[in-house]
């Protein structure tokens, strides 16, 4: 059928090849860097090695120390007037603080935000890809994508690489036809809808603070303040969170 | 993987004499990476950007070369500094050069610094599971002519900064830059914008300090100053020991 050809689905190929429907994912030993902007997603994988443990085994040898940027506290909650998102701004690479002013909220469109926690590169890349898919959806279907659908897209991307050592803890927050939407998606393919989530290494501290101050009928200022306090307390106690608090309201 | 046989201590059972001996065979796996040292620094000013690197190439206790700078010119307004594993630095810069040419031929314009940074992020991420062991810092002028610095981790996470140090002495240099350029932890000090002369002098001083305390940094310093008039390169000697 013409539709099957256009979408590029191959009925009998492995599950990981059907994530996007617009192309296939390949795991190769050397990527072809010159086919940019195509629908084929290629990732280089070390030959004969198990990807998730590969880097830790390299790090023991001869001064080699490959550290990726990591660590956070982020929180988001729904209330009557919308969704509040609050994040810290620290990125650590091993024990070294790579940066204290990272922006961990990615604006997918004016009504959809994604937060980033876990590995910075993973979150940045997959959420940018999600933004591209959401834009394509909007262009093809002439209405904005729902929060549930966007979070499902991200969840399926994660499932395609399950077990390979990605680290993504993201909250997709937005406003769609059903009102405020909040979903938590992580690298195992967990996708949960809820009223309040907090992710990252400081999440326990944030949960305590926000749970004790939460009321469904807060005003917007009170909600901003609650989100800010949650992150502030988490950064106070968690070594890997810090910097400034960035808050957004949908 | 490193594999070791357990020694016979404690496994002989009660009454048997304990044996103390060398703990068996150790397997040394081939590592695809090596650490070649080097430090890179970039500073963005109002209408200029500086990218500086030392020129020492080392491995373990040896120095391979005293004249191997780590700044590579990409366009008339962008310079990249790459430190880490020299093999990956070379391949990465070749790939970036090729992609720049492709862009120029398809779009009839040169890539801007921000575009190069975004492209580098995807190039690095395509090797998420077998990374390029390179710490990159891009310095250049943005479309408005203001200085821009973009710093990366080995798998492509990046952000725009005002100043950044990367490489073996980065943990020593970054706090010094935080203090001198970011005015962090200083009280009662006027936040004057950085002039080009002061920035170049600061970069030289900072590298002299790094060469004192980091074994992998030294020999010479290559400074590239990027302004709207082009890229100006200087080489200043550093400690050779």
Short mmCIF file of N, CA and C in Angstrom, two decimals, chain B residues 19 38 41 70 113 149 154 172 176 199 206 218 223 229:
data_model
loop_
_atom_site.label_atom_id
_atom_site.label_comp_id
_atom_site.label_asym_id
_atom_site.label_seq_id
_atom_site.Cartn_x
_atom_site.Cartn_y
_atom_site.Cartn_z
N UNK B 19 47.79 -20.12 51.82
CA UNK B 19 48.81 -19.86 50.81
C UNK B 19 48.77 -18.38 50.43
N UNK B 38 46.40 18.10 27.30
CA UNK B 38 46.10 19.36 26.62
C UNK B 38 44.96 20.09 27.28
N UNK B 41 40.84 26.71 26.14
CA UNK B 41 40.12 27.77 26.86
C UNK B 41 39.46 28.67 25.83
N UNK B 70 45.87 22.76 19.71
CA UNK B 70 44.56 22.14 19.71
C UNK B 70 43.44 23.05 19.23
N UNK B 113 28.24 30.27 13.88
CA UNK B 113 28.77 29.56 15.05
C UNK B 113 27.71 28.72 15.73
N UNK B 149 30.67 31.54 22.94
CA UNK B 149 31.46 30.34 23.29
C UNK B 149 30.46 29.22 23.52
N UNK B 154 31.55 14.97 26.01
CA UNK B 154 31.92 14.05 24.93
C UNK B 154 30.76 13.50 24.11
N UNK B 172 41.38 23.38 37.15
CA UNK B 172 42.18 24.42 37.78
C UNK B 172 41.86 25.79 37.21
N UNK B 176 39.36 29.99 38.36
CA UNK B 176 40.06 31.26 38.19
C UNK B 176 39.28 32.17 37.22
N UNK B 199 41.54 40.65 28.12
CA UNK B 199 41.19 39.24 27.99
C UNK B 199 42.39 38.43 27.52
N UNK B 206 46.61 32.88 32.83
CA UNK B 206 45.91 31.68 33.29
C UNK B 206 46.63 30.43 32.81
N UNK B 218 51.65 22.68 28.85
CA UNK B 218 52.90 23.42 28.83
C UNK B 218 53.43 23.59 27.42
N UNK B 223 47.18 31.29 20.91
CA UNK B 223 45.99 32.11 21.15
C UNK B 223 45.42 32.56 19.81
N UNK B 229 37.43 41.51 11.90
CA UNK B 229 38.49 41.66 10.90
C UNK B 229 39.19 40.35 10.59
#
